[in-house]
PDB file of C-alpha atoms in Angstrom:
ATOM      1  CA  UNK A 293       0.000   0.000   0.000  1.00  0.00           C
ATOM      2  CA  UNK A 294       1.031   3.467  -1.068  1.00  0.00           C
ATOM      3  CA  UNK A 295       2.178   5.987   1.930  1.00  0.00           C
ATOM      4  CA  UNK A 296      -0.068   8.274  -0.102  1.00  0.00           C
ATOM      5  CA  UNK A 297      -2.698   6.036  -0.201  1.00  0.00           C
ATOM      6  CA  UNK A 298      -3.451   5.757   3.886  1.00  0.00           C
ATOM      7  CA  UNK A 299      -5.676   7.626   5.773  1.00  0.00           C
ATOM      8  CA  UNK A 300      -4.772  11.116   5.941  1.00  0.00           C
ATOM      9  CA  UNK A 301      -5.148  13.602   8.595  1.00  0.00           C
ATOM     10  CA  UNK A 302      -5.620  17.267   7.212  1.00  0.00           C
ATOM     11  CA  UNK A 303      -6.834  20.470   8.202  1.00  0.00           C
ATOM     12  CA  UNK A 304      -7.559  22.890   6.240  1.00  0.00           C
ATOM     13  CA  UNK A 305      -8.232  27.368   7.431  1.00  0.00           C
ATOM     14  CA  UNK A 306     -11.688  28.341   7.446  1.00  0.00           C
ATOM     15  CA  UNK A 307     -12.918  32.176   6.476  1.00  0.00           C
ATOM     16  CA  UNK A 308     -13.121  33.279   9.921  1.00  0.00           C
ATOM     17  CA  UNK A 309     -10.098  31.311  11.184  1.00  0.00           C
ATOM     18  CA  UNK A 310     -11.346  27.995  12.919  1.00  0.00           C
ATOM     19  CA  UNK A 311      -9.571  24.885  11.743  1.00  0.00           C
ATOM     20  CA  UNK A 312     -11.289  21.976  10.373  1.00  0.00           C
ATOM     21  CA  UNK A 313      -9.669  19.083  10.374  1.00  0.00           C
ATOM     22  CA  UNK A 314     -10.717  16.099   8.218  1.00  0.00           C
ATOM     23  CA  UNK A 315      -9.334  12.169   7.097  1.00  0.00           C
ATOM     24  CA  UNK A 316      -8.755  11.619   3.400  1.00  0.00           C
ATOM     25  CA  UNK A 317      -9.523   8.093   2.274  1.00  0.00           C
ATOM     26  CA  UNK A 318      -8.210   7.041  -1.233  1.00  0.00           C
ATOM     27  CA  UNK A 319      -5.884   9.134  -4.072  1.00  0.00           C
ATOM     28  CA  UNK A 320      -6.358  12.992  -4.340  1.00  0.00           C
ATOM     29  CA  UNK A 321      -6.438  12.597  -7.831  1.00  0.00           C
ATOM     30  CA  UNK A 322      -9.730  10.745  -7.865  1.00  0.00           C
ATOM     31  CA  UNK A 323     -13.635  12.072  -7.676  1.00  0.00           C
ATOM     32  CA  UNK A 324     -14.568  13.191  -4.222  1.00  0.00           C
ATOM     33  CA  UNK A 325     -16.880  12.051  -1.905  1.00  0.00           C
ATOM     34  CA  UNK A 326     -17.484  14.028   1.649  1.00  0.00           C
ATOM     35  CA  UNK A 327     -18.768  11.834   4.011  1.00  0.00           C
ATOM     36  CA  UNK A 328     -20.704  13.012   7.098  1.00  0.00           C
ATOM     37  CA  UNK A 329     -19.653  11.117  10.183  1.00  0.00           C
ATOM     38  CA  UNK A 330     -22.611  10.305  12.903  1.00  0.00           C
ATOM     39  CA  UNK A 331     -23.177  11.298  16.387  1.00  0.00           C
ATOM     40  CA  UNK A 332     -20.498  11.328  18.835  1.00  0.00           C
ATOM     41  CA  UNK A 333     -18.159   9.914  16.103  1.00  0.00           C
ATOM     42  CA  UNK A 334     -15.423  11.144  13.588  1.00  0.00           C
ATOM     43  CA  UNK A 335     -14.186  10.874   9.896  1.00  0.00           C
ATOM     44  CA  UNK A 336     -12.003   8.497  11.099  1.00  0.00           C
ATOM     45  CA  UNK A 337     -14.857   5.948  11.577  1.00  0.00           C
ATOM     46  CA  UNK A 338     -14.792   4.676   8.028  1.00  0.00           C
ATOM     47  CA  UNK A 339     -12.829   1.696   6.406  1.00  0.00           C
ATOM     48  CA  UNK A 340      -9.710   2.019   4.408  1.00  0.00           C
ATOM     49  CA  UNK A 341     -10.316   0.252   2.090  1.00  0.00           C
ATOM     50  CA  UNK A 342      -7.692   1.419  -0.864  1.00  0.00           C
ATOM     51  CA  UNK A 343      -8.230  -1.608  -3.920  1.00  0.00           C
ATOM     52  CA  UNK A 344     -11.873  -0.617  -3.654  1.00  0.00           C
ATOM     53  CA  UNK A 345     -11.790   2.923  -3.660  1.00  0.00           C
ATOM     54  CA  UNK A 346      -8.761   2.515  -6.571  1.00  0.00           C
ATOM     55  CA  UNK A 347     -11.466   0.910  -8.890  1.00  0.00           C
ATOM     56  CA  UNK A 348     -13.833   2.887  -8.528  1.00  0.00           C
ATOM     57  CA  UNK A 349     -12.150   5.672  -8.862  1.00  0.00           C
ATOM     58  CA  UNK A 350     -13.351   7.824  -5.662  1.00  0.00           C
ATOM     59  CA  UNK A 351     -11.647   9.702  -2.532  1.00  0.00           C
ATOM     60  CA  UNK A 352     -13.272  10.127   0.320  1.00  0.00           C
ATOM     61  CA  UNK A 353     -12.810  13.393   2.666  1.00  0.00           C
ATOM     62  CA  UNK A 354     -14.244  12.901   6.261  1.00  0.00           C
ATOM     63  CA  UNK A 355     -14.415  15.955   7.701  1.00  0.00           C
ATOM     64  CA  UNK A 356     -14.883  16.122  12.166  1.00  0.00           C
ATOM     65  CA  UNK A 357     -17.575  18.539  12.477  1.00  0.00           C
ATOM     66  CA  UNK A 358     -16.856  21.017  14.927  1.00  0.00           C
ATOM     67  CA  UNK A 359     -15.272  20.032  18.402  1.00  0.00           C
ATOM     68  CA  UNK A 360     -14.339  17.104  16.995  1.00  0.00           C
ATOM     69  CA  UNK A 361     -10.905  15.446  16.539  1.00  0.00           C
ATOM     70  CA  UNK A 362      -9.251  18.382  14.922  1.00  0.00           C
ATOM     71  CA  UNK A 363     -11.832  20.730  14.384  1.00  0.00           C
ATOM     72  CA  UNK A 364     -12.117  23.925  16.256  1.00  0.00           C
ATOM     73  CA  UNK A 365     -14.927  24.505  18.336  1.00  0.00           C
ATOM     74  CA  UNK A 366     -17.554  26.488  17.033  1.00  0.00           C
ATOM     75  CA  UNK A 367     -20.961  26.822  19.612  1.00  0.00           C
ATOM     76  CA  UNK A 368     -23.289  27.973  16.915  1.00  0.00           C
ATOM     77  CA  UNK A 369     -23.346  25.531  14.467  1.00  0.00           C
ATOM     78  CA  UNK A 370     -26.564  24.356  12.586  1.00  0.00           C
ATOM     79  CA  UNK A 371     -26.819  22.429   9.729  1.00  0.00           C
ATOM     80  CA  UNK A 372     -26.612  25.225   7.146  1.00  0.00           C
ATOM     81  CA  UNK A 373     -23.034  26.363   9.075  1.00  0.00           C
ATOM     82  CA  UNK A 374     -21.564  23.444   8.626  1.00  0.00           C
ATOM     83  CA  UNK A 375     -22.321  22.825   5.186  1.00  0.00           C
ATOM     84  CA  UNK A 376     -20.880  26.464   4.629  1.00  0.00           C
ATOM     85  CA  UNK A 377     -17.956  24.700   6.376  1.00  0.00           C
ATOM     86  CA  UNK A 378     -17.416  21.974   3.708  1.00  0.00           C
ATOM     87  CA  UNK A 379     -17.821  24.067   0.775  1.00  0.00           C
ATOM     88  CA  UNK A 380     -14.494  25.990   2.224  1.00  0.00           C
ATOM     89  CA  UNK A 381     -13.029  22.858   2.728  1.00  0.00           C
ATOM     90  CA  UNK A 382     -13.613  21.858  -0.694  1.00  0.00           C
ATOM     91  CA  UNK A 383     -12.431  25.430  -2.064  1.00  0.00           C
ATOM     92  CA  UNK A 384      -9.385  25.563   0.130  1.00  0.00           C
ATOM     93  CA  UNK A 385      -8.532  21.539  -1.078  1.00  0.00           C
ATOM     94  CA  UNK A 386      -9.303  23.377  -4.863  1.00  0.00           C
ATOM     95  CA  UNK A 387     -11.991  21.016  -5.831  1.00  0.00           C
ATOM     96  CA  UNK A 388     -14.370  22.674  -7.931  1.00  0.00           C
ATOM     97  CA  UNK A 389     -16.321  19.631  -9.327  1.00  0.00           C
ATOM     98  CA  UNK A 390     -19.511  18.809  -7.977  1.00  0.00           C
ATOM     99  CA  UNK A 391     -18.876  16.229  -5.637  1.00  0.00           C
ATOM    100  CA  UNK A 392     -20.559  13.139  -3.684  1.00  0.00           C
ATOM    101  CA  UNK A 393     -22.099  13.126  -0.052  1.00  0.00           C
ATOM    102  CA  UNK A 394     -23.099  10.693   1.751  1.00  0.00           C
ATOM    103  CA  UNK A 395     -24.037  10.763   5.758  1.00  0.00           C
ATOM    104  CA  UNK A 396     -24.451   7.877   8.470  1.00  0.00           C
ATOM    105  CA  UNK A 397     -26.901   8.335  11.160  1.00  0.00           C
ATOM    106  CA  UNK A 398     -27.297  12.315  12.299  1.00  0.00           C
ATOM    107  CA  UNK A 399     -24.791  12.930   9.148  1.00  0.00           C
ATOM    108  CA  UNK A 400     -27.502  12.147   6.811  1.00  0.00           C
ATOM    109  CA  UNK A 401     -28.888  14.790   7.753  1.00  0.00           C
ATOM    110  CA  UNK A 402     -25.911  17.230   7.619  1.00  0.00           C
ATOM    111  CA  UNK A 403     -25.575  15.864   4.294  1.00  0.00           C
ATOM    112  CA  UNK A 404     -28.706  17.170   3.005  1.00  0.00           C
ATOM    113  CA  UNK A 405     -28.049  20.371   4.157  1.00  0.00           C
ATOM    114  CA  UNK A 406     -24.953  20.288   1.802  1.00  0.00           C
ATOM    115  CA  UNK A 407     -27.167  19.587  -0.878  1.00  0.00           C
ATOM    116  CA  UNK A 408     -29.880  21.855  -0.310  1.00  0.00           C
ATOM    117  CA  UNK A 409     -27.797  24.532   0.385  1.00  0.00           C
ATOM    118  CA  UNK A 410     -25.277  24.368  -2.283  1.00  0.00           C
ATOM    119  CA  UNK A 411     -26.719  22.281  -4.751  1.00  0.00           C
ATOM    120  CA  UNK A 412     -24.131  23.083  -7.487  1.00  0.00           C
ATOM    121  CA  UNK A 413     -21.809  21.250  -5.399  1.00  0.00           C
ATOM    122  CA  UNK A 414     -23.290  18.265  -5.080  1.00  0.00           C
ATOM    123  CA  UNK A 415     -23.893  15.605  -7.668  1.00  0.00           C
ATOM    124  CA  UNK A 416     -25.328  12.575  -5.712  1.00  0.00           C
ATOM    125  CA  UNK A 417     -26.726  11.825  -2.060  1.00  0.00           C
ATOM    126  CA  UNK A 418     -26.381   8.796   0.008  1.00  0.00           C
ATOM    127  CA  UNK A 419     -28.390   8.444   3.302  1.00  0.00           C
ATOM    128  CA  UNK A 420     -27.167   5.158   5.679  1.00  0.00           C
ATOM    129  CA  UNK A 421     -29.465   5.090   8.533  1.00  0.00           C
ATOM    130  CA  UNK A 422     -30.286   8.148   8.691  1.00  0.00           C
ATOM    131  CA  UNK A 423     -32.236  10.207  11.150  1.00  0.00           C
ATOM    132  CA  UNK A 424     -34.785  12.423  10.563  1.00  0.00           C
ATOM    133  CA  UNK A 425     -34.085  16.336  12.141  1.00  0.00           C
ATOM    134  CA  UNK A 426     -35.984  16.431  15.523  1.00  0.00           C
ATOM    135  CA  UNK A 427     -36.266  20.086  15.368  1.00  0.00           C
ATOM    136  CA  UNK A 428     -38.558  20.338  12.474  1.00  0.00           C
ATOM    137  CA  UNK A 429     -42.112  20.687  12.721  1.00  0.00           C
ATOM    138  CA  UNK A 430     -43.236  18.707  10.292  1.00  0.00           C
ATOM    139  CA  UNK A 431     -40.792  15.798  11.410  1.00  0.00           C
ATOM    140  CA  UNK A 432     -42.574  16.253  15.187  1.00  0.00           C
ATOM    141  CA  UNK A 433     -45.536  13.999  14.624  1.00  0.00           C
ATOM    142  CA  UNK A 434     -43.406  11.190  13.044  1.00  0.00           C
ATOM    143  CA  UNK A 435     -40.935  10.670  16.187  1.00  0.00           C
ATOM    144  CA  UNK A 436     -41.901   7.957  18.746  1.00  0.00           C
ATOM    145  CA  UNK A 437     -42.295   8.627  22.270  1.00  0.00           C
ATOM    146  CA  UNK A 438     -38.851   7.941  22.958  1.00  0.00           C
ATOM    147  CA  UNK A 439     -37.281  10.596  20.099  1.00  0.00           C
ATOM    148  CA  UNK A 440     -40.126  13.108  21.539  1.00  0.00           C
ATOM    149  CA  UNK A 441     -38.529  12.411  25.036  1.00  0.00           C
ATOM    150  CA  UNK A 442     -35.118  12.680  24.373  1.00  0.00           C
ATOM    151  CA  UNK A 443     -36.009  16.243  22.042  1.00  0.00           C
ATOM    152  CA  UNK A 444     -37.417  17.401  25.073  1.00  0.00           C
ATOM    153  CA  UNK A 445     -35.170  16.602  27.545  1.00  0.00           C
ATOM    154  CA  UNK A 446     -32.023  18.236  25.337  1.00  0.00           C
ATOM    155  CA  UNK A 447     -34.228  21.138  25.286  1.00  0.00           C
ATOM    156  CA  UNK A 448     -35.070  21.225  28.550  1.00  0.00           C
ATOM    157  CA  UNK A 449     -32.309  20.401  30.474  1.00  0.00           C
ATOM    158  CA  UNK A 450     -28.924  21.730  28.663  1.00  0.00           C
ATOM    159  CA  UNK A 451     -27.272  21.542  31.473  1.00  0.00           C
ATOM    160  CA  UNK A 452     -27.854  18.040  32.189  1.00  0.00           C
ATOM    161  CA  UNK A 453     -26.399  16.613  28.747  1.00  0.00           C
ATOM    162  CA  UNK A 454     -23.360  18.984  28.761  1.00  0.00           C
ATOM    163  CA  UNK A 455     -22.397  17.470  32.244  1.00  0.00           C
ATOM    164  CA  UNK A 456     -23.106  14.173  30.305  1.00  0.00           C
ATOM    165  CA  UNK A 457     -21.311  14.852  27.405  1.00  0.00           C
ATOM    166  CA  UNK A 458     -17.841  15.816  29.407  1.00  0.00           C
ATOM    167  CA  UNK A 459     -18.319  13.036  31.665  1.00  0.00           C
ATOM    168  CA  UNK A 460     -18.462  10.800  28.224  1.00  0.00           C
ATOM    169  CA  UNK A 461     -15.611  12.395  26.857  1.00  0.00           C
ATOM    170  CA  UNK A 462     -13.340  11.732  30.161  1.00  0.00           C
ATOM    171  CA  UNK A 463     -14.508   8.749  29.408  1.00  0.00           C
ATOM    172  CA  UNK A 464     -13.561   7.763  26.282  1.00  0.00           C
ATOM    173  CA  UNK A 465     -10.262   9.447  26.687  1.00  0.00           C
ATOM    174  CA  UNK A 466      -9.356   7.504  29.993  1.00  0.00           C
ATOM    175  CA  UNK A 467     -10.552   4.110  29.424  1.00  0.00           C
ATOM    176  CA  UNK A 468     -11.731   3.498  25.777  1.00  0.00           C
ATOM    177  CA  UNK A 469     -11.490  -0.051  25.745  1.00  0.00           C
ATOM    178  CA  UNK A 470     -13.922  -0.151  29.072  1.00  0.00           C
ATOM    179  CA  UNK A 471     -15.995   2.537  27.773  1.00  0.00           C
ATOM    180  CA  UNK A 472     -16.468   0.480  24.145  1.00  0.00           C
ATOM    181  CA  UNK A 473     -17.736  -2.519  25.498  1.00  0.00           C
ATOM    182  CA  UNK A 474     -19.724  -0.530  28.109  1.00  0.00           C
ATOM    183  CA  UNK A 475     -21.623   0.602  24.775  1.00  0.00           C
ATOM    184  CA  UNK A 476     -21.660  -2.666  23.032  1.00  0.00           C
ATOM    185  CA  UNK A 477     -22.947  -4.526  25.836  1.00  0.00           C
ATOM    186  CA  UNK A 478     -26.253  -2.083  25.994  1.00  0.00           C
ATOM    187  CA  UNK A 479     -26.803  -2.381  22.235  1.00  0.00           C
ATOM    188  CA  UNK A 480     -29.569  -4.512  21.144  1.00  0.00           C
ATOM    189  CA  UNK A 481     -28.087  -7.740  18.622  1.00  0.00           C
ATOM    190  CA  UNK A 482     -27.875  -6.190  15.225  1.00  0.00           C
ATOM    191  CA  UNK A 483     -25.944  -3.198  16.407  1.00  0.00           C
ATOM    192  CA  UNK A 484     -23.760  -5.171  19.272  1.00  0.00           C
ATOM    193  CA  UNK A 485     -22.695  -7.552  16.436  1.00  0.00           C
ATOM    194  CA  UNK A 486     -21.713  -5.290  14.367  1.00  0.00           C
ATOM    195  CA  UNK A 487     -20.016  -3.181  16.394  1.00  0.00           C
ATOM    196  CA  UNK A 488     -18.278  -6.106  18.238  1.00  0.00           C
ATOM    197  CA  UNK A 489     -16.410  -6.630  14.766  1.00  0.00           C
ATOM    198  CA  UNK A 490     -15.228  -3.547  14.478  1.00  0.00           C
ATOM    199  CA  UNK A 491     -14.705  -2.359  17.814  1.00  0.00           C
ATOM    200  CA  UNK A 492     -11.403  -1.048  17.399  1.00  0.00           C
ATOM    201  CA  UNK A 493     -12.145   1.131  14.668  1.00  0.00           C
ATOM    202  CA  UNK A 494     -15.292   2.397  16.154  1.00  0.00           C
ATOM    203  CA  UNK A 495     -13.708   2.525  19.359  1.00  0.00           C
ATOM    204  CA  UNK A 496     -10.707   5.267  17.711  1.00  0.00           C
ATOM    205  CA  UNK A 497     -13.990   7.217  15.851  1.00  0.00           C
ATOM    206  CA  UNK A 498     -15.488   8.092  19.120  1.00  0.00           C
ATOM    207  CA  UNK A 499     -12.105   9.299  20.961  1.00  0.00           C
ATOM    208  CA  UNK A 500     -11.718  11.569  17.912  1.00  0.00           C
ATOM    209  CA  UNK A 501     -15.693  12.359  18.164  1.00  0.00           C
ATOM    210  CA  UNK A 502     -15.811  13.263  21.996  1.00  0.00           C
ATOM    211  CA  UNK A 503     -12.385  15.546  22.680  1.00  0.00           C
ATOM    212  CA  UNK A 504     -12.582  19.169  23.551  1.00  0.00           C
ATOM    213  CA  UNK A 505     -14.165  17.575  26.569  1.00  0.00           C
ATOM    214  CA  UNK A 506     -17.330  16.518  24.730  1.00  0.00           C
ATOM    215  CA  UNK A 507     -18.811  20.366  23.452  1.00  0.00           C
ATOM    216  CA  UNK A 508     -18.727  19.029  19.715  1.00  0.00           C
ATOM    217  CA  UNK A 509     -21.280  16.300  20.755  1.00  0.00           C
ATOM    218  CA  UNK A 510     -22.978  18.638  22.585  1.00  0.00           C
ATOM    219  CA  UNK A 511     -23.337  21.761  20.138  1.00  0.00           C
ATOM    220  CA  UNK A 512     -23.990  18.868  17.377  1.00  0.00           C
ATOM    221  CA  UNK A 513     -27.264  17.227  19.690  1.00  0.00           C
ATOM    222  CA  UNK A 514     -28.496  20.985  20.165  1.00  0.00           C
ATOM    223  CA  UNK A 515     -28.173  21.643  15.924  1.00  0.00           C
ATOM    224  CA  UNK A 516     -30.077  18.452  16.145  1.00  0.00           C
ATOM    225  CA  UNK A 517     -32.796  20.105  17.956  1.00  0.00           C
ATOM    226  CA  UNK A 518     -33.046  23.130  16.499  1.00  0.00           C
ATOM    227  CA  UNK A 519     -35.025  24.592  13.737  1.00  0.00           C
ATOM    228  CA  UNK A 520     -33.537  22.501  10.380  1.00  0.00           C
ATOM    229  CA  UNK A 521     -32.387  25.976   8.754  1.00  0.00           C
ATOM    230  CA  UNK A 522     -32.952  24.566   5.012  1.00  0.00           C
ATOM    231  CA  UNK A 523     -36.093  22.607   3.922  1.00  0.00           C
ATOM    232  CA  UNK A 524     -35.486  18.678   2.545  1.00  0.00           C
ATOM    233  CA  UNK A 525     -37.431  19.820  -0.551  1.00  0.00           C
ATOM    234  CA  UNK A 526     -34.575  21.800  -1.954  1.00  0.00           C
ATOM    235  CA  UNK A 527     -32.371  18.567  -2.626  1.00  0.00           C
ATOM    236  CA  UNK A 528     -31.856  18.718  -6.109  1.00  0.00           C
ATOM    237  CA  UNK A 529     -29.475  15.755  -6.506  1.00  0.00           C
ATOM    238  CA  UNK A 530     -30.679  11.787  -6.761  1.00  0.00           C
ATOM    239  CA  UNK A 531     -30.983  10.452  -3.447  1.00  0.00           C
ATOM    240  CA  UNK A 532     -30.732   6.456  -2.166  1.00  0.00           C
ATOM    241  CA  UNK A 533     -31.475   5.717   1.165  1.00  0.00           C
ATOM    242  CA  UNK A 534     -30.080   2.463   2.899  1.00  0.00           C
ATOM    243  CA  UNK A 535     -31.433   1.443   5.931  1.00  0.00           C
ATOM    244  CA  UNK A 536     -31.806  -1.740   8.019  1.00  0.00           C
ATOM    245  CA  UNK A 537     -35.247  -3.666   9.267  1.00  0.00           C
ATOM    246  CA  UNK A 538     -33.615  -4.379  12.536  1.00  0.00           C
ATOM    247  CA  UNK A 539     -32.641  -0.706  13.070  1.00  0.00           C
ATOM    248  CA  UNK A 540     -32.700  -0.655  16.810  1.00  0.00           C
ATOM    249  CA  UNK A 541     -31.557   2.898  17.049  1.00  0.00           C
ATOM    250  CA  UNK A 542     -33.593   4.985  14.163  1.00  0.00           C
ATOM    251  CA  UNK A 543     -36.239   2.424  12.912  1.00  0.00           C
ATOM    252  CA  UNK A 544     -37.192   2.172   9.494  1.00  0.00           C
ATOM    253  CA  UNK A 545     -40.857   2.935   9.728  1.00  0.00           C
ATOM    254  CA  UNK A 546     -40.524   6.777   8.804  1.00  0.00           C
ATOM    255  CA  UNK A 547     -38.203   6.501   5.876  1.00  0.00           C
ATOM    256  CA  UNK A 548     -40.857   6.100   3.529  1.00  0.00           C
ATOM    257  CA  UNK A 549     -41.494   9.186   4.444  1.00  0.00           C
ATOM    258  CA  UNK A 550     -38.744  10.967   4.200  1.00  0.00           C
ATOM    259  CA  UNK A 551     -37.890   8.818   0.921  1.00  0.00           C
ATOM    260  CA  UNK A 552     -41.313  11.055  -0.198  1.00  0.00           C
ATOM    261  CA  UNK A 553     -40.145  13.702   0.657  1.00  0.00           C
ATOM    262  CA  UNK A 554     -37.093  13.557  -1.257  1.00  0.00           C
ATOM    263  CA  UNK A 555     -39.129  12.525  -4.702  1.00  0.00           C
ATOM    264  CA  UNK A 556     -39.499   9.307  -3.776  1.00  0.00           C
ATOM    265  CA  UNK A 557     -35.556   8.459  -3.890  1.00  0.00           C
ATOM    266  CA  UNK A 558     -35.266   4.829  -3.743  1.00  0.00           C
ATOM    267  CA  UNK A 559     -34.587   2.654  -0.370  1.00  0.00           C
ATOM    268  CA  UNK A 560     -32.394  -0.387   0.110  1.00  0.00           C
ATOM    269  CA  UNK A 561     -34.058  -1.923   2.907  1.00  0.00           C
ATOM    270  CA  UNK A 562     -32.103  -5.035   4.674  1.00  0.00           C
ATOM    271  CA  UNK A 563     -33.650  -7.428   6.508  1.00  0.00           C
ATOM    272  CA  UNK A 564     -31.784  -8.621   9.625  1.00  0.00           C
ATOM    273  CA  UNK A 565     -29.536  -5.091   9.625  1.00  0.00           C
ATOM    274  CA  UNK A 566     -28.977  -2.374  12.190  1.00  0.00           C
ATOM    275  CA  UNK A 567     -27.873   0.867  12.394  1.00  0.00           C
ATOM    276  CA  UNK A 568     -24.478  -0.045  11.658  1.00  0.00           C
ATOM    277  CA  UNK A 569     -24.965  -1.525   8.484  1.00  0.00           C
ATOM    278  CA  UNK A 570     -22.551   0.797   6.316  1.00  0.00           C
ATOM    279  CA  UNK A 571     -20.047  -1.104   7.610  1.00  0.00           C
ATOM    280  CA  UNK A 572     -21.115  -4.342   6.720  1.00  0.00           C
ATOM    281  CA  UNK A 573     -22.089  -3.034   2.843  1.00  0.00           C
ATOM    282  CA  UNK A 574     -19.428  -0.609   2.118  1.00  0.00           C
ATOM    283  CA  UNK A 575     -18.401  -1.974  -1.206  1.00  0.00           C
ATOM    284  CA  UNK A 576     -22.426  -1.742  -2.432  1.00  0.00           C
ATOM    285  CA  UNK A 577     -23.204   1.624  -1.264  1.00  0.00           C
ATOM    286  CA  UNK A 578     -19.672   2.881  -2.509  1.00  0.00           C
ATOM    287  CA  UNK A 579     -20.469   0.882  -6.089  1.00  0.00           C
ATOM    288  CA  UNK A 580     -23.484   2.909  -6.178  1.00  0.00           C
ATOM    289  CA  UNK A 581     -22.415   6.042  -5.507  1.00  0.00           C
ATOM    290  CA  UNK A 582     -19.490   5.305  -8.249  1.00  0.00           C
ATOM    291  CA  UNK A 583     -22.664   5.415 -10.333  1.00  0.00           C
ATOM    292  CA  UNK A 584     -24.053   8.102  -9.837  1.00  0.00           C
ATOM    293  CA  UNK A 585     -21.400  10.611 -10.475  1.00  0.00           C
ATOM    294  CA  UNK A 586     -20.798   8.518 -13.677  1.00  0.00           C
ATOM    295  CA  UNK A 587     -24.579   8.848 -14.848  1.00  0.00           C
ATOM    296  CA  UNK A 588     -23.964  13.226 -13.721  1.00  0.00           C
TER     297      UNK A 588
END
C-alpha cells in the first residue's frame, strides 16, 4: 500500500479562522466524496479500504464537524453552518467539481443540508441510517415517544447533557477499551454484532468524536434540535437511502417518508440489519455512488 494512499489527517483554514480538520480516504487525484460522520463519532470511523476505492475511482474526505478530533470549536453551528464549512473545505482543497455526499446516522442529515444549500456542489446523495431532524415541525408527529422524550429533555435540560457529554468524553479518553464494550454490551443484537467486529475502529472514531471535553457532541445534539435551517425539498441531486429492518436505534418505519419527501428516492431496505450496516455493505453503497457521479 502506497504511503499516499493511507488515511490522511488534514486540516484545512476556514474564512473566519477555525480549523477543520478532516481524514482523506483514497488518491487525491480521484472524484470526491465528503462523508458526514454520525453522532459522537469522527471521519475516522470509516474503512480504508484502498483496492476498492482505486477501482472505482473515488476519494473520500471525512471531515470532524466542529469540536471534533481536529476541528475547532464552534458553539453555533446548525446544519446550514456546517455545510458552509465543507464548501471551504472543498475550495481551500481546490476542488471545484460537484462532488458526492453521503451521511451515516445524524450525518444524513448534515448531508442534506450540503445539498440543499449548495446544490451546485453536489452531484449525488447517500443516506445510511439516517435520522430524521428532531427540530422540524413537520418531522414532530413522526418521532416515537422515545425521540419526543429525548427532544425534550435536550431542550429542557442543557445543562444536564453537557455534564453528560464531558463526563463521556473523560470517558472515552481515559478508558476506551472499558468505555467500548460498556456501549456494546447495551446495544440490542444487530448493532452489538456489528459493532463487536469492528470495535477497534469504532472505538478510535469516538475518541476523535468526543475531545474538547465533549462540546462538539454537545453543540452537534443541540443543531439536532433546532429549527432545520434549510427545507429537505430543496435537494436537487438523486438520493438512495439504505437502511436496516432491525434498526434498533432509528427504525425504518418513517423513511418512507422521508424517501417522499425527497421525490421518492429509492430505499435499500435489509432485513436482519442495524444501524451499523454501512459497515457491513461498504463496497455496495460505494459501487453505487461510483454510479451516480458517472450517470452526472
Amino acid at each position: 500500500m502506497s504511503a499516499s494512499l493511507s488515511p490522511a489527517p488534514l486540516t484545512v483554514r476556514l474564512p473566519d479562522g477555525r480549523t477543520l480538520g478532516l481524514t482523506r480516504y483514497g488518491d487525491p487525484a480521484h472524484r470526491p466524496v465528503v462523508y458526514h460522520h454520525g453522532f459522537g463519532t469522527s471521519g475516522q470511523g470509516l474503512l480504508n479500504d484502498t483496492a476498492l476505492l482505486a477501482r472505482l475511482q473515488l476519494q473520500l474526505l471525512a471531515p470532524d464537524r466542529p469540536g471534533g478530533g481536529q476541528s475547532s470549536v464552534y458553539r453555533p453551528l446548525t446544519f446550514p453552518s456546517f455545510a458552509d464549512d465543507v464548501v471551504a473545505m472543498l475550495d481551500a482543497l481546490e476542488i471545484r467539481e460537484p462532488v458526492g455526499t453521503m451521511g451515516w446516522s445524524v450525518g444524513g442529515v448534515h448531508a442534506l443540508a450540503l445539498a440543499a444549500r449548495h446544490p451546485a456542489r453536489v452531484a449525488a446523495v447517500t443516506l445510511l441510517s439516517t435520522c430524521l431532524p428532531l427540530g422540524e415541525r413537520e418531522v414532530y408527529r413522526h418521532l416515537s415517544w422515545l425521540w419526543k422524550g429525548l427532544l425534550w429533555g435536550q431542550l429542557g435540560f442543557p445543562w444536564l447533557n453537557r455534564t453528560t457529554f464531558l463526563w463521556l468524553s473523560r470517558q472515552w479518553a481515559r478508558h476506551p477499551d472499558r468505555t467500548i464494550d460498556w456501549f456494546i454490551r447495551g446495544m440490542r443484537p444487530a448493532e452489538a454484532r456489528v459493532t463487536a467486529r469492528f470495535r477497534e475502529l469504532l472505538r478510535d472514531a469516538a475518541v476523535q468524536g468526543f475531545a474538547h471535553h465533549g462540546r462538539g457532541v454537545y453543540d452537534d445534539a443541540q443543531a439536532w434540535c433546532r429549527p432545520l435551517g434549510f427545507r429537505i425539498e430543496d435537494v436537487r441531486a438523486p438520493v438512495r437511502l439504505w437502511h436496516g429492518q432491525a434498526d434498533g436505534v432509528w427504525g425504518p418505519g418513517n423513511i418512507p417518508y422521508l424517501a417522499q419527501r425527497l421525490g421518492g428516492a429509492p430505499v435499500h431496505l435489509l432485513p436482519a440489519q442495524g444501524h451499523m450496516l454501512y459497515l457491513e455493505n461498504w463496497e455496495a453503497i460505494l459501487e453505487e455512488m461510483a454510479e451516480l457521479l458517472h450517470e452526472k
